[in-house]
Tab-separated table of C-alpha atoms and ligand atoms in Angstrom:
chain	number	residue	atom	x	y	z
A	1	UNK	CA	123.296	-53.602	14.437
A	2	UNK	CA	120.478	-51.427	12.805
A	3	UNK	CA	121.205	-48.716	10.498
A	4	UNK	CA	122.104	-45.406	12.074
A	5	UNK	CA	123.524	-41.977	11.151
A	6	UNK	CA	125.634	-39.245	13.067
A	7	UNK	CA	126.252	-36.495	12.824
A	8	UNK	CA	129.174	-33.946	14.466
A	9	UNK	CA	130.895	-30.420	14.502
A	10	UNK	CA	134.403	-30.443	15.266
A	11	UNK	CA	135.011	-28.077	18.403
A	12	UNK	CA	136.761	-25.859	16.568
A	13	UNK	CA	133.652	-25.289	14.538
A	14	UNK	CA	135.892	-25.485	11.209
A	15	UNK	CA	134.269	-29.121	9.918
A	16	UNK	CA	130.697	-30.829	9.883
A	17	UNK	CA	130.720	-34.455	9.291
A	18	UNK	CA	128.098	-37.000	9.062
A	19	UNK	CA	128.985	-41.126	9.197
A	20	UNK	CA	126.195	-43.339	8.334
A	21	UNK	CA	125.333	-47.442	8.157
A	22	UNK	CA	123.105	-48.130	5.398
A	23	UNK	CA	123.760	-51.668	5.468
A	24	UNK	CA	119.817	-52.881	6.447
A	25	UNK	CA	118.103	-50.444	4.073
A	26	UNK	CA	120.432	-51.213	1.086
A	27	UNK	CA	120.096	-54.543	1.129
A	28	UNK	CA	116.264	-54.037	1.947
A	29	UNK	CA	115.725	-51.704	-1.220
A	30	UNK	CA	117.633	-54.163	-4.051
A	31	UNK	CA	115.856	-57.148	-2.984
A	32	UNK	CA	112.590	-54.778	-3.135
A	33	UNK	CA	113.803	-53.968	-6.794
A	34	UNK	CA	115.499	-56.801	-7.556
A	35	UNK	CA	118.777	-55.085	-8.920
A	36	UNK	CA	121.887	-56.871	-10.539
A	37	UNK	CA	125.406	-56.495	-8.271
A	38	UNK	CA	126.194	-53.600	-10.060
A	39	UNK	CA	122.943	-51.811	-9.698
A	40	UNK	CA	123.211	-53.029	-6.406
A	41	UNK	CA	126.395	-51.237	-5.710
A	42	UNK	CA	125.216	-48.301	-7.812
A	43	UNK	CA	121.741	-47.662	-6.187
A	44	UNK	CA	123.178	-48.032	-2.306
A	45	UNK	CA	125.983	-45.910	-3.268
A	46	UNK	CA	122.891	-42.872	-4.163
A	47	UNK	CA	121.074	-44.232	-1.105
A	48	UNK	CA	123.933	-43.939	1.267
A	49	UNK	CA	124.256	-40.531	-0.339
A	50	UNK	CA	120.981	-39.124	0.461
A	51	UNK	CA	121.225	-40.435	4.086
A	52	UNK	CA	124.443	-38.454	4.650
A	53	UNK	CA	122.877	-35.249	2.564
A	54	UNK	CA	119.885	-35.373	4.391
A	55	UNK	CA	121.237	-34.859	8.123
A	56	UNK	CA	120.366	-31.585	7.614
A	57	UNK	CA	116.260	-31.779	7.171
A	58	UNK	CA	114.115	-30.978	9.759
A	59	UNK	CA	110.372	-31.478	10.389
A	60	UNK	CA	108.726	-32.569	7.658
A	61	UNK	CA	111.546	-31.909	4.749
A	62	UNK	CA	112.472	-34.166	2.132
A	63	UNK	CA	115.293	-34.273	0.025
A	64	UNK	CA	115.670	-36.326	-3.466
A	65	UNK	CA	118.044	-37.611	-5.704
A	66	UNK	CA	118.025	-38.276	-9.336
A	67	UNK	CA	120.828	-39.732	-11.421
A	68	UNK	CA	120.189	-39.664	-15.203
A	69	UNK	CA	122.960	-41.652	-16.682
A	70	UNK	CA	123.141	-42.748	-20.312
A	71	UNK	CA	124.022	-46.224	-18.726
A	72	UNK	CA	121.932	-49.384	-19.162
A	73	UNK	CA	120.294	-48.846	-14.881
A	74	UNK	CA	118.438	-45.574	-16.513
A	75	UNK	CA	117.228	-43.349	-13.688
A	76	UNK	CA	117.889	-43.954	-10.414
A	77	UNK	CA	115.717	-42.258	-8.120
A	78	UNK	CA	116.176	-41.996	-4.199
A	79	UNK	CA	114.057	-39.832	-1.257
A	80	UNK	CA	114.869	-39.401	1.971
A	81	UNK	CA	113.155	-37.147	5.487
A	82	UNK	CA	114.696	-35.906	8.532
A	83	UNK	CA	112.950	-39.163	10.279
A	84	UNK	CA	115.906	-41.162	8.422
A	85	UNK	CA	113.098	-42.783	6.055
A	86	UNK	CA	114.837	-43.813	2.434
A	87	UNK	CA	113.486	-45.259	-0.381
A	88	UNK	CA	115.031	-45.907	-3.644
A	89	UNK	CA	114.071	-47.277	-6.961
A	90	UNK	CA	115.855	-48.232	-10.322
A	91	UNK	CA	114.335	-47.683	-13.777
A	92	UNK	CA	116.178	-51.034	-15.423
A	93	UNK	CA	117.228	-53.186	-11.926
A	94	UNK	CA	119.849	-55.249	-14.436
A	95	UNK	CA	122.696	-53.424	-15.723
A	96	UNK	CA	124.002	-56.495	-17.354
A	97	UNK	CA	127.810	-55.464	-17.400
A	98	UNK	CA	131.051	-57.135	-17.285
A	99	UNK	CA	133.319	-55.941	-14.240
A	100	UNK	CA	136.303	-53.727	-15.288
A	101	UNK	CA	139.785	-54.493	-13.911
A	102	UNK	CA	138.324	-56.542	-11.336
A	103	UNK	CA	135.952	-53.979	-10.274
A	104	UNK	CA	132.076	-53.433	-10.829
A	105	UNK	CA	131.615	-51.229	-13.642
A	106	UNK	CA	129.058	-48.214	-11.675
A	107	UNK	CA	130.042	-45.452	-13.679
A	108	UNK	CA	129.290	-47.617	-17.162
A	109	UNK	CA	126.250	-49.060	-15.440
A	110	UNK	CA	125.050	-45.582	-14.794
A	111	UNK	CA	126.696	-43.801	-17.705
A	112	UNK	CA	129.482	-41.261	-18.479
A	113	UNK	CA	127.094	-38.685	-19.501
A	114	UNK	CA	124.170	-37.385	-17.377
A	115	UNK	CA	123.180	-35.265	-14.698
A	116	UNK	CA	122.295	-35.276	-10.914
A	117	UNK	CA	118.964	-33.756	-10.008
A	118	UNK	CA	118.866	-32.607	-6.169
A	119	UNK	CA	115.426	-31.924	-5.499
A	120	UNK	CA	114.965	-30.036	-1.763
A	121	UNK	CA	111.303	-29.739	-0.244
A	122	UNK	CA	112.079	-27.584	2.564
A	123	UNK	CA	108.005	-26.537	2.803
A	124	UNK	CA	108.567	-23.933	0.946
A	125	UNK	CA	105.826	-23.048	-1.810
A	126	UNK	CA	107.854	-24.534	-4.457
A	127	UNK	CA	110.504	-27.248	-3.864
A	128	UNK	CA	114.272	-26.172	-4.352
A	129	UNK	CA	115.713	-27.741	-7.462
A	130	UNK	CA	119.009	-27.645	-8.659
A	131	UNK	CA	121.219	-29.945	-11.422
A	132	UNK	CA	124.848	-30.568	-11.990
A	133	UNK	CA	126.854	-32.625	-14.993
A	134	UNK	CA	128.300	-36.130	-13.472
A	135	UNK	CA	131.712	-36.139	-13.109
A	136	UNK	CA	132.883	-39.402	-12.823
A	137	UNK	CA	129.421	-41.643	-12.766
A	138	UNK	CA	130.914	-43.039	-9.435
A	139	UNK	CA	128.536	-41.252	-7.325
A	140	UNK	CA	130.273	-40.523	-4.298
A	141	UNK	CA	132.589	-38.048	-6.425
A	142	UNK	CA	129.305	-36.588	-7.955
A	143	UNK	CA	127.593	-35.509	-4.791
A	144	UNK	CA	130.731	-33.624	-4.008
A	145	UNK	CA	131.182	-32.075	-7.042
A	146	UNK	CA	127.461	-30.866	-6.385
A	147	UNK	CA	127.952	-29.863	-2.599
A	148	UNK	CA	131.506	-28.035	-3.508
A	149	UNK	CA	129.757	-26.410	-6.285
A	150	UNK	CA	126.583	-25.723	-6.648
A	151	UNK	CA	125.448	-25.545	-2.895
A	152	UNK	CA	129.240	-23.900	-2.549
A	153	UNK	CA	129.968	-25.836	0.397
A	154	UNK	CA	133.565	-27.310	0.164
A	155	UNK	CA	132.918	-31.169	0.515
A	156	UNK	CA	134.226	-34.789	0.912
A	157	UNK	CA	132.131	-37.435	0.281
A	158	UNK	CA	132.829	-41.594	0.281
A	159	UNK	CA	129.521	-43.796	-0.144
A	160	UNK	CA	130.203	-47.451	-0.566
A	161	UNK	CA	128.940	-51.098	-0.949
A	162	UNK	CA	130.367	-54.286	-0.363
A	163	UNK	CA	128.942	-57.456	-1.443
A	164	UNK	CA	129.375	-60.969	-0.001
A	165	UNK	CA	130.669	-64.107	-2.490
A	166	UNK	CA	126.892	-64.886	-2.463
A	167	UNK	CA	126.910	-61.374	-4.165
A	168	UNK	CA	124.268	-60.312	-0.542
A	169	UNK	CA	125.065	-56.563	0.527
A	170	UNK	CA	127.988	-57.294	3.062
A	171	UNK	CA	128.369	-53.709	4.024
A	172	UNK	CA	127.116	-50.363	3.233
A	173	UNK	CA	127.767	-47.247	4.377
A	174	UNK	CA	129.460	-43.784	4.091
A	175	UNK	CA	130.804	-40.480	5.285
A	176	UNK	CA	130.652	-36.506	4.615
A	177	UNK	CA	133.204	-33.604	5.716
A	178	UNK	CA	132.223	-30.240	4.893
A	179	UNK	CA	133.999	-26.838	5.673
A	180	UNK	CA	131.966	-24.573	7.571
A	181	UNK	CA	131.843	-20.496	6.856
A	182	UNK	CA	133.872	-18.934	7.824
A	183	UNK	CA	136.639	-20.899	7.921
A	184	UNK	CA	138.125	-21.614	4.469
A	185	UNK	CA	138.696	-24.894	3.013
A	186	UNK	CA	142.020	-24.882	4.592
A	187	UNK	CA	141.599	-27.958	6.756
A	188	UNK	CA	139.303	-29.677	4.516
A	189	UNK	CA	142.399	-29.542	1.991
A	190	UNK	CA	144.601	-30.558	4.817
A	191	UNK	CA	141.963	-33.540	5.773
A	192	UNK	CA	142.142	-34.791	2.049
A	193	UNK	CA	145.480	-36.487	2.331
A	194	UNK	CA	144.245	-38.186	5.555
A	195	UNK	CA	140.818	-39.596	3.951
A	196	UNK	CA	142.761	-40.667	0.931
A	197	UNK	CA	144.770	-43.122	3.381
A	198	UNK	CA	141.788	-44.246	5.241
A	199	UNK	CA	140.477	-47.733	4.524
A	200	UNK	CA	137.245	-48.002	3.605
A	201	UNK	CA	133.832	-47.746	5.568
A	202	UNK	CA	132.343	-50.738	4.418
A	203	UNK	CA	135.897	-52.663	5.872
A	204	UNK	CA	135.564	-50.832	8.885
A	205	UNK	CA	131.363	-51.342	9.310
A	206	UNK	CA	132.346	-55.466	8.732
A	207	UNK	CA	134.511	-55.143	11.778
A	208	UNK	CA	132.106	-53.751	13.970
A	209	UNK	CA	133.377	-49.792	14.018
A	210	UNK	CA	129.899	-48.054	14.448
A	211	UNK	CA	129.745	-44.603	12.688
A	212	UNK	CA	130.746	-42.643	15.554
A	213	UNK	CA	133.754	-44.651	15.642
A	214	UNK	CA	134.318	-43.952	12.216
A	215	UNK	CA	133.857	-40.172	12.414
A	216	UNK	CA	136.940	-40.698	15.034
A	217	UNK	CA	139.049	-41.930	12.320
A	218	UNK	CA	137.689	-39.722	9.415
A	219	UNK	CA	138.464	-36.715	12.067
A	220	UNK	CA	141.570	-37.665	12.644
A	221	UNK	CA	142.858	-35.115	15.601
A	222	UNK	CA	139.676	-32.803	15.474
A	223	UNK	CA	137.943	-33.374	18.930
A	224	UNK	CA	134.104	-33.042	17.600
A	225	UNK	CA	130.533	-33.173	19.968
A	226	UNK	CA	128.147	-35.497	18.420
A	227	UNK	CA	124.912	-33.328	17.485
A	228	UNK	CA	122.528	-35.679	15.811
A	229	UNK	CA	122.225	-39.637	15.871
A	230	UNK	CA	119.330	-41.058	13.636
A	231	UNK	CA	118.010	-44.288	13.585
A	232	UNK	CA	117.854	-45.253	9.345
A	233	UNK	CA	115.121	-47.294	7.645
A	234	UNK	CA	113.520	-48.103	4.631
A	235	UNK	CA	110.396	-47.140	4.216
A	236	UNK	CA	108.067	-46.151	1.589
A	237	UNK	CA	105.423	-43.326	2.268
A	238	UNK	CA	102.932	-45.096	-0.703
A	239	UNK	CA	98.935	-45.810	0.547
A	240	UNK	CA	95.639	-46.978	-0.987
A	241	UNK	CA	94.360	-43.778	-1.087
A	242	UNK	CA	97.532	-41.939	-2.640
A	243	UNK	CA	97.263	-45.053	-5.703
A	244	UNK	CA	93.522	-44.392	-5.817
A	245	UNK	CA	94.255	-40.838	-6.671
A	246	UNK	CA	96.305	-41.859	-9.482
A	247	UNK	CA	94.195	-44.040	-11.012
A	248	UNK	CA	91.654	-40.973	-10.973
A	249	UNK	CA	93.708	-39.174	-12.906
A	250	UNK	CA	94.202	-41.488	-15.515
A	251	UNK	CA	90.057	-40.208	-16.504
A	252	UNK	CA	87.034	-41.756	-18.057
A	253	UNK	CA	88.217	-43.640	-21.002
A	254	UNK	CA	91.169	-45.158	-19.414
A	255	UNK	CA	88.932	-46.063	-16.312
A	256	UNK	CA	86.458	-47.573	-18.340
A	257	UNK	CA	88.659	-49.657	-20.362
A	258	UNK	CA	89.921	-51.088	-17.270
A	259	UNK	CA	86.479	-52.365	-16.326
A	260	UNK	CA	85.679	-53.690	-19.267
A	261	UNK	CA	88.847	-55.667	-20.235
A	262	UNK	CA	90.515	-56.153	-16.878
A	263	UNK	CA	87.634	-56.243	-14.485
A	264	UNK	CA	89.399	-54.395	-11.837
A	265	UNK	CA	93.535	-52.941	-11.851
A	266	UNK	CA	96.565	-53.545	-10.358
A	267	UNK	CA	99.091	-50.801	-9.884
A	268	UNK	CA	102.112	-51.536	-7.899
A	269	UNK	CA	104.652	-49.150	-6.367
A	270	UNK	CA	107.547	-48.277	-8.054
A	271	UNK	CA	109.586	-47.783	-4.732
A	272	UNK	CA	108.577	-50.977	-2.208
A	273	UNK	CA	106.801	-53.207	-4.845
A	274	UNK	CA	103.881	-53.587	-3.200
A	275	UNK	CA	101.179	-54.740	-5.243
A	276	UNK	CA	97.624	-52.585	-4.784
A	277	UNK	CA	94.340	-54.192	-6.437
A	278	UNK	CA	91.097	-52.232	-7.462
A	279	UNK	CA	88.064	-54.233	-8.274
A	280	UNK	CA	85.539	-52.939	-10.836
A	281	UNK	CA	82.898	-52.183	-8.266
A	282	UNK	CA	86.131	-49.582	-7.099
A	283	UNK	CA	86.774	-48.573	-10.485
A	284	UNK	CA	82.872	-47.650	-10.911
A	285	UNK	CA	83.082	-46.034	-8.186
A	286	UNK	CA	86.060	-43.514	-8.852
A	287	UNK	CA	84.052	-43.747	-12.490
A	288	UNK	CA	80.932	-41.880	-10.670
A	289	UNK	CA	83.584	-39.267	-9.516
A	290	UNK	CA	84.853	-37.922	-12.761
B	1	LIG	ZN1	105.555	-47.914	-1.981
Protein backbone atom coordinates (compact mmCIF):
# COMPACT_ATOMS: atom_id res chain seq x y z
CA UNK A 1 0.00 0.00 0.00
CA UNK A 2 1.55 3.49 -0.87
CA UNK A 3 1.90 6.13 1.60
CA UNK A 4 -1.17 8.25 2.19
CA UNK A 5 -2.53 10.88 4.60
CA UNK A 6 -6.14 11.90 5.84
CA UNK A 7 -7.40 14.10 7.09
CA UNK A 8 -11.06 14.69 9.09
CA UNK A 9 -13.35 17.04 11.24
CA UNK A 10 -15.45 15.36 13.63
CA UNK A 11 -19.22 16.38 12.91
CA UNK A 12 -19.48 18.05 15.82
CA UNK A 13 -16.79 20.36 14.58
CA UNK A 14 -15.02 20.09 18.18
CA UNK A 15 -11.72 17.92 16.78
CA UNK A 16 -9.43 17.93 13.55
CA UNK A 17 -7.39 14.91 13.09
CA UNK A 18 -4.99 13.84 10.54
CA UNK A 19 -3.68 9.83 10.26
CA UNK A 20 -0.85 9.29 8.00
CA UNK A 21 1.44 6.11 6.49
CA UNK A 22 4.88 7.14 6.08
CA UNK A 23 6.08 3.76 5.77
CA UNK A 24 7.51 4.10 1.80
CA UNK A 25 9.07 7.54 2.28
CA UNK A 26 10.78 6.65 5.63
CA UNK A 27 12.33 3.88 4.59
CA UNK A 28 13.10 5.71 1.18
CA UNK A 29 14.83 8.77 3.02
CA UNK A 30 17.33 6.54 5.57
CA UNK A 31 18.54 4.41 2.89
CA UNK A 32 19.02 7.88 0.88
CA UNK A 33 21.06 9.01 4.06
CA UNK A 34 22.17 6.02 5.21
CA UNK A 35 21.10 6.49 8.98
CA UNK A 36 21.84 4.04 11.97
CA UNK A 37 18.37 2.33 13.62
CA UNK A 38 18.20 4.98 15.89
CA UNK A 39 18.52 7.80 13.48
CA UNK A 40 16.32 5.80 11.60
CA UNK A 41 13.64 5.86 14.17
CA UNK A 42 14.53 9.44 15.05
CA UNK A 43 14.45 11.04 11.50
CA UNK A 44 10.92 9.14 10.42
CA UNK A 45 9.56 10.06 13.68
CA UNK A 46 10.27 14.23 12.38
CA UNK A 47 9.21 13.03 8.92
CA UNK A 48 5.98 11.49 9.97
CA UNK A 49 5.64 14.74 11.88
CA UNK A 50 5.79 17.13 9.12
CA UNK A 51 3.38 14.97 7.02
CA UNK A 52 0.70 15.21 9.73
CA UNK A 53 1.64 19.19 10.34
CA UNK A 54 1.52 19.87 6.91
CA UNK A 55 -2.24 18.81 6.04
CA UNK A 56 -2.89 22.16 6.35
CA UNK A 57 -0.70 23.82 3.26
CA UNK A 58 -2.19 24.76 0.29
CA UNK A 59 -0.87 25.73 -3.17
CA UNK A 60 2.47 26.16 -3.23
CA UNK A 61 3.29 26.29 0.79
CA UNK A 62 5.95 24.59 2.48
CA UNK A 63 6.46 23.85 5.89
CA UNK A 64 9.96 22.78 7.66
CA UNK A 65 11.28 21.24 10.52
CA UNK A 66 14.46 21.58 12.37
CA UNK A 67 15.55 19.67 15.44
CA UNK A 68 18.80 20.95 17.04
CA UNK A 69 19.65 18.43 19.64
CA UNK A 70 22.93 18.31 21.55
CA UNK A 71 22.80 14.51 20.60
CA UNK A 72 25.41 12.73 18.46
CA UNK A 73 22.48 12.81 14.89
CA UNK A 74 23.15 16.85 15.04
CA UNK A 75 20.46 18.58 13.00
CA UNK A 76 17.84 16.95 11.58
CA UNK A 77 16.21 18.76 8.95
CA UNK A 78 12.79 17.81 7.21
CA UNK A 79 10.42 19.84 4.36
CA UNK A 80 7.33 19.06 3.32
CA UNK A 81 4.29 20.86 0.50
CA UNK A 82 0.68 20.53 0.33
CA UNK A 83 1.45 17.97 -2.76
CA UNK A 84 2.53 15.46 0.19
CA UNK A 85 6.31 15.82 -1.12
CA UNK A 86 8.89 15.11 2.05
CA UNK A 87 12.32 15.12 2.20
CA UNK A 88 14.54 14.73 5.11
CA UNK A 89 18.17 14.78 5.87
CA UNK A 90 20.49 14.05 8.95
CA UNK A 91 23.64 16.03 9.76
CA UNK A 92 25.62 12.75 11.40
CA UNK A 93 23.33 9.56 9.83
CA UNK A 94 25.09 7.29 12.86
CA UNK A 95 24.11 8.02 16.26
CA UNK A 96 26.18 5.21 17.53
CA UNK A 97 24.14 4.53 20.84
CA UNK A 98 23.39 1.69 23.00
CA UNK A 99 19.49 1.01 23.40
CA UNK A 100 18.09 1.96 26.87
CA UNK A 101 15.84 -0.51 28.72
CA UNK A 102 15.31 -2.34 25.67
CA UNK A 103 14.37 0.62 23.75
CA UNK A 104 16.22 2.86 21.07
CA UNK A 105 17.70 5.68 22.75
CA UNK A 106 15.92 8.89 20.29
CA UNK A 107 15.89 11.39 22.81
CA UNK A 108 19.92 10.70 23.65
CA UNK A 109 20.47 10.27 19.93
CA UNK A 110 18.96 13.65 19.39
CA UNK A 111 19.80 15.25 22.72
CA UNK A 112 18.12 16.50 25.95
CA UNK A 113 18.83 20.00 25.18
CA UNK A 114 17.83 21.82 21.95
CA UNK A 115 15.21 23.41 20.14
CA UNK A 116 12.59 22.81 17.34
CA UNK A 117 12.63 25.30 14.50
CA UNK A 118 9.13 25.38 12.56
CA UNK A 119 9.77 27.24 9.58
CA UNK A 120 6.18 28.14 7.56
CA UNK A 121 6.41 29.54 3.85
CA UNK A 122 2.92 30.39 3.40
CA UNK A 123 4.01 32.95 0.23
CA UNK A 124 4.12 35.45 2.30
CA UNK A 125 7.09 38.07 1.82
CA UNK A 126 8.97 36.59 4.58
CA UNK A 127 8.55 32.97 5.77
CA UNK A 128 6.86 32.45 9.30
CA UNK A 129 9.39 31.27 11.83
CA UNK A 130 8.89 30.28 15.16
CA UNK A 131 11.14 28.04 17.95
CA UNK A 132 10.31 26.13 21.03
CA UNK A 133 12.73 24.25 23.85
CA UNK A 134 12.43 20.21 23.38
CA UNK A 135 10.69 18.68 25.91
CA UNK A 136 11.37 15.27 25.96
CA UNK A 137 13.78 14.75 22.65
CA UNK A 138 11.11 12.06 21.69
CA UNK A 139 9.67 14.08 19.02
CA UNK A 140 6.21 13.23 18.90
CA UNK A 141 5.84 14.96 22.49
CA UNK A 142 7.82 17.99 21.03
CA UNK A 143 5.57 18.85 18.14
CA UNK A 144 2.79 18.99 20.65
CA UNK A 145 4.34 20.92 23.04
CA UNK A 146 4.88 23.36 19.96
CA UNK A 147 1.23 23.07 18.48
CA UNK A 148 -0.36 23.41 22.24
CA UNK A 149 1.88 26.26 22.74
CA UNK A 150 3.23 28.28 20.55
CA UNK A 151 0.66 27.96 17.60
CA UNK A 152 -1.95 27.73 20.82
CA UNK A 153 -3.76 24.99 19.34
CA UNK A 154 -4.47 22.26 22.02
CA UNK A 155 -2.80 19.07 20.44
CA UNK A 156 -2.10 15.27 20.46
CA UNK A 157 0.45 13.99 18.54
CA UNK A 158 1.95 10.07 18.17
CA UNK A 159 4.66 9.64 15.26
CA UNK A 160 6.29 6.27 15.22
CA UNK A 161 8.71 3.71 13.61
CA UNK A 162 9.02 0.19 13.71
CA UNK A 163 11.86 -1.71 12.46
CA UNK A 164 12.06 -5.32 11.22
CA UNK A 165 14.84 -7.97 12.94
CA UNK A 166 16.77 -7.08 9.72
CA UNK A 167 16.59 -3.60 11.46
CA UNK A 168 14.38 -2.48 7.57
CA UNK A 169 11.57 0.19 8.46
CA UNK A 170 8.62 -2.31 9.24
CA UNK A 171 6.14 0.42 9.81
CA UNK A 172 5.85 4.06 9.99
CA UNK A 173 3.32 6.22 10.58
CA UNK A 174 1.32 8.61 12.87
CA UNK A 175 -1.64 10.63 14.02
CA UNK A 176 -2.77 14.33 15.16
CA UNK A 177 -5.99 15.52 17.25
CA UNK A 178 -6.38 19.07 17.67
CA UNK A 179 -9.23 21.10 19.42
CA UNK A 180 -10.85 23.45 17.25
CA UNK A 181 -12.00 27.24 18.46
CA UNK A 182 -14.31 27.51 19.90
CA UNK A 183 -14.72 24.61 21.63
CA UNK A 184 -12.30 24.24 24.57
CA UNK A 185 -9.97 21.51 25.10
CA UNK A 186 -12.64 19.73 26.89
CA UNK A 187 -12.85 16.67 24.67
CA UNK A 188 -9.34 16.70 23.68
CA UNK A 189 -8.72 16.16 27.60
CA UNK A 190 -11.46 13.64 27.57
CA UNK A 191 -9.80 11.90 24.26
CA UNK A 192 -6.38 11.67 26.18
CA UNK A 193 -7.29 8.73 28.33
CA UNK A 194 -8.58 6.94 25.17
CA UNK A 195 -5.24 7.55 22.99
CA UNK A 196 -3.21 6.57 25.98
CA UNK A 197 -4.94 2.97 25.69
CA UNK A 198 -4.66 2.76 22.02
CA UNK A 199 -2.02 0.45 20.58
CA UNK A 200 0.21 1.79 18.44
CA UNK A 201 0.00 2.95 14.67
CA UNK A 202 2.84 1.25 13.44
CA UNK A 203 1.01 -2.28 15.06
CA UNK A 204 -2.03 -1.31 13.53
CA UNK A 205 -0.36 -0.10 9.81
CA UNK A 206 1.47 -3.97 10.00
CA UNK A 207 -2.01 -5.36 10.12
CA UNK A 208 -3.33 -3.69 7.29
CA UNK A 209 -5.62 -0.78 9.17
CA UNK A 210 -5.24 2.08 6.53
CA UNK A 211 -5.27 5.60 8.15
CA UNK A 212 -8.82 6.17 7.81
CA UNK A 213 -9.30 3.14 9.72
CA UNK A 214 -7.13 4.38 12.23
CA UNK A 215 -8.73 7.82 12.59
CA UNK A 216 -11.90 5.41 13.50
CA UNK A 217 -10.11 4.14 16.42
CA UNK A 218 -8.18 7.37 17.43
CA UNK A 219 -11.92 9.00 17.25
CA UNK A 220 -13.29 6.73 19.21
CA UNK A 221 -17.30 7.67 19.18
CA UNK A 222 -16.84 11.05 17.22
CA UNK A 223 -18.59 10.40 13.78
CA UNK A 224 -16.04 12.63 11.52
CA UNK A 225 -16.34 13.41 7.31
CA UNK A 226 -13.09 12.77 5.73
CA UNK A 227 -11.91 16.25 4.14
CA UNK A 228 -8.54 15.62 2.63
CA UNK A 229 -6.74 12.27 1.47
CA UNK A 230 -3.11 12.81 0.07
CA UNK A 231 -1.11 10.55 -1.68
CA UNK A 232 2.74 10.85 0.32
CA UNK A 233 6.14 10.64 -1.38
CA UNK A 234 9.57 11.36 -1.18
CA UNK A 235 10.81 13.61 -3.24
CA UNK A 236 13.46 16.11 -3.43
CA UNK A 237 12.83 19.51 -5.30
CA UNK A 238 17.01 19.75 -6.04
CA UNK A 239 18.04 20.49 -10.10
CA UNK A 240 21.17 21.23 -12.16
CA UNK A 241 20.41 24.58 -12.41
CA UNK A 242 19.49 25.25 -8.60
CA UNK A 243 23.38 23.42 -7.81
CA UNK A 244 24.78 25.59 -10.60
CA UNK A 245 23.61 28.60 -8.75
CA UNK A 246 25.40 27.56 -5.77
CA UNK A 247 28.46 26.93 -7.11
CA UNK A 248 28.19 30.66 -8.48
CA UNK A 249 28.06 31.86 -5.36
CA UNK A 250 30.93 30.29 -4.04
CA UNK A 251 32.93 33.39 -6.53
CA UNK A 252 36.12 33.69 -8.44
CA UNK A 253 38.77 32.30 -6.28
CA UNK A 254 36.91 29.34 -5.13
CA UNK A 255 35.79 28.70 -8.84
CA UNK A 256 39.11 28.93 -10.04
CA UNK A 257 40.68 26.70 -7.62
CA UNK A 258 38.31 24.14 -8.65
CA UNK A 259 39.59 24.23 -12.21
CA UNK A 260 42.84 24.15 -11.52
CA UNK A 261 43.11 21.34 -8.89
CA UNK A 262 39.95 19.38 -9.52
CA UNK A 263 39.32 19.90 -13.17
CA UNK A 264 35.66 20.10 -12.81
CA UNK A 265 33.27 19.65 -9.16
CA UNK A 266 31.06 17.48 -7.69
CA UNK A 267 28.41 18.70 -5.32
CA UNK A 268 25.87 16.29 -4.16
CA UNK A 269 22.53 16.93 -2.44
CA UNK A 270 22.26 16.91 1.02
CA UNK A 271 18.54 15.65 0.92
CA UNK A 272 18.35 12.64 -2.00
CA UNK A 273 22.17 12.10 -2.46
CA UNK A 274 22.27 12.58 -5.80
CA UNK A 275 25.55 13.22 -7.09
CA UNK A 276 25.77 16.47 -9.72
CA UNK A 277 29.18 16.85 -11.80
CA UNK A 278 30.53 20.18 -13.39
CA UNK A 279 33.33 19.90 -15.82
CA UNK A 280 35.88 22.73 -16.14
CA UNK A 281 34.64 23.85 -19.51
CA UNK A 282 31.21 24.47 -16.98
CA UNK A 283 33.18 25.94 -14.36
CA UNK A 284 34.79 28.48 -17.05
CA UNK A 285 31.83 29.12 -18.03
CA UNK A 286 30.00 30.24 -14.71
CA UNK A 287 33.84 31.80 -14.36
CA UNK A 288 32.92 34.27 -17.45
CA UNK A 289 29.74 35.15 -15.38
CA UNK A 290 31.19 36.61 -12.26
ZN1 LIG B 1 18.13 16.52 -3.86
Amino acid sequence: MSDQLVRVVTEDGQLRAAAADTTELVREICRRQQTDLTAKIALGRLLTGAALMGCLLKGRQRLALLVEGNGPLGRLMVETDAEGSLRGKVQNPVAGLPPRDNRFDVAGAVGHAGFLHVIKDLGLKEPYRSMVQLQSSEIGEDLAWYLTHSEQVPSCVAVGVELDRQGEVAAAGGFLVQALPPGDQGELGRLEDHLARLRPTTSLLREGFSPREILGQVLDEHPFSVHQDTRLRFSCPCNRSQIGDVILGLGRDELEAMVKEQNGAEVICDYCREVYQFDAAELETFISQL
